């Protein structure tokens, strides 16, 4: 099993950057497919980006490609989401997930993009 804690969210102006962290305890994140999801008010939770145990990355939301980067630091047992050129529509609670069939979720971190 793995326990996940997200951090790094906050209020940022449009065009700004944030780096979200998903710190894991228990199992190593390297054995899981890790994903960052987001849920905006009134909307369903959606997959933003994922990284497999082999290090393959996927960006499921077309609008984040080229702006967001998912990465993993095995030594720190942490997964990151670097978010650049943020837009108001990126505002959401961002969640970290481990696994594909049997999954574990963090509690989320709020990202607000507003001037």
PDB file of C-alpha atoms in Angstrom, residues 1-40:
ATOM      1  CA  UNK A   1       0.000   0.000   0.000  1.00  0.00           C
ATOM      2  CA  UNK A   2       0.973   3.613  -0.406  1.00  0.00           C
ATOM      3  CA  UNK A   3      -0.107   6.815   1.268  1.00  0.00           C
ATOM      4  CA  UNK A   4      -0.025  10.001  -0.797  1.00  0.00           C
ATOM      5  CA  UNK A   5       0.175  13.626   0.314  1.00  0.00           C
ATOM      6  CA  UNK A   6      -0.064  16.449  -2.204  1.00  0.00           C
ATOM      7  CA  UNK A   7       1.406  19.898  -1.662  1.00  0.00           C
ATOM      8  CA  UNK A   8       2.457  22.954  -3.604  1.00  0.00           C
ATOM      9  CA  UNK A   9      -0.909  24.372  -4.525  1.00  0.00           C
ATOM     10  CA  UNK A  10      -1.889  27.972  -4.012  1.00  0.00           C
ATOM     11  CA  UNK A  11      -3.020  31.175  -5.620  1.00  0.00           C
ATOM     12  CA  UNK A  12      -1.103  32.274  -8.693  1.00  0.00           C
ATOM     13  CA  UNK A  13      -1.648  34.883 -11.369  1.00  0.00           C
ATOM     14  CA  UNK A  14      -2.299  33.883 -14.976  1.00  0.00           C
ATOM     15  CA  UNK A  15       0.980  33.099 -16.671  1.00  0.00           C
ATOM     16  CA  UNK A  16       2.580  32.007 -13.434  1.00  0.00           C
ATOM     17  CA  UNK A  17       3.998  28.659 -12.386  1.00  0.00           C
ATOM     18  CA  UNK A  18       3.540  26.133  -9.624  1.00  0.00           C
ATOM     19  CA  UNK A  19       5.123  22.818  -8.852  1.00  0.00           C
ATOM     20  CA  UNK A  20       2.927  20.268  -7.184  1.00  0.00           C
ATOM     21  CA  UNK A  21       4.451  17.462  -5.169  1.00  0.00           C
ATOM     22  CA  UNK A  22       2.986  14.090  -4.290  1.00  0.00           C
ATOM     23  CA  UNK A  23       4.978  12.584  -1.451  1.00  0.00           C
ATOM     24  CA  UNK A  24       4.481   8.870  -0.945  1.00  0.00           C
ATOM     25  CA  UNK A  25       5.025   6.615   2.031  1.00  0.00           C
ATOM     26  CA  UNK A  26       4.766   2.865   2.080  1.00  0.00           C
ATOM     27  CA  UNK A  27       5.395   1.353  -1.310  1.00  0.00           C
ATOM     28  CA  UNK A  28       7.820   3.034  -3.709  1.00  0.00           C
ATOM     29  CA  UNK A  29       6.101   5.143  -6.348  1.00  0.00           C
ATOM     30  CA  UNK A  30       8.349   3.571  -8.940  1.00  0.00           C
ATOM     31  CA  UNK A  31       6.247   0.399  -8.950  1.00  0.00           C
ATOM     32  CA  UNK A  32       3.029   2.223  -9.786  1.00  0.00           C
ATOM     33  CA  UNK A  33       1.584   4.145 -12.652  1.00  0.00           C
ATOM     34  CA  UNK A  34       1.192   7.541 -11.026  1.00  0.00           C
ATOM     35  CA  UNK A  35      -1.316  10.109 -12.160  1.00  0.00           C
ATOM     36  CA  UNK A  36      -2.232  13.697 -11.518  1.00  0.00           C
ATOM     37  CA  UNK A  37      -5.954  14.422 -11.736  1.00  0.00           C
ATOM     38  CA  UNK A  38      -7.897  17.608 -11.259  1.00  0.00           C
ATOM     39  CA  UNK A  39     -11.449  18.482 -10.418  1.00  0.00           C
ATOM     40  CA  UNK A  40     -12.875  21.922 -11.017  1.00  0.00           C
TER      41      UNK A  40
END
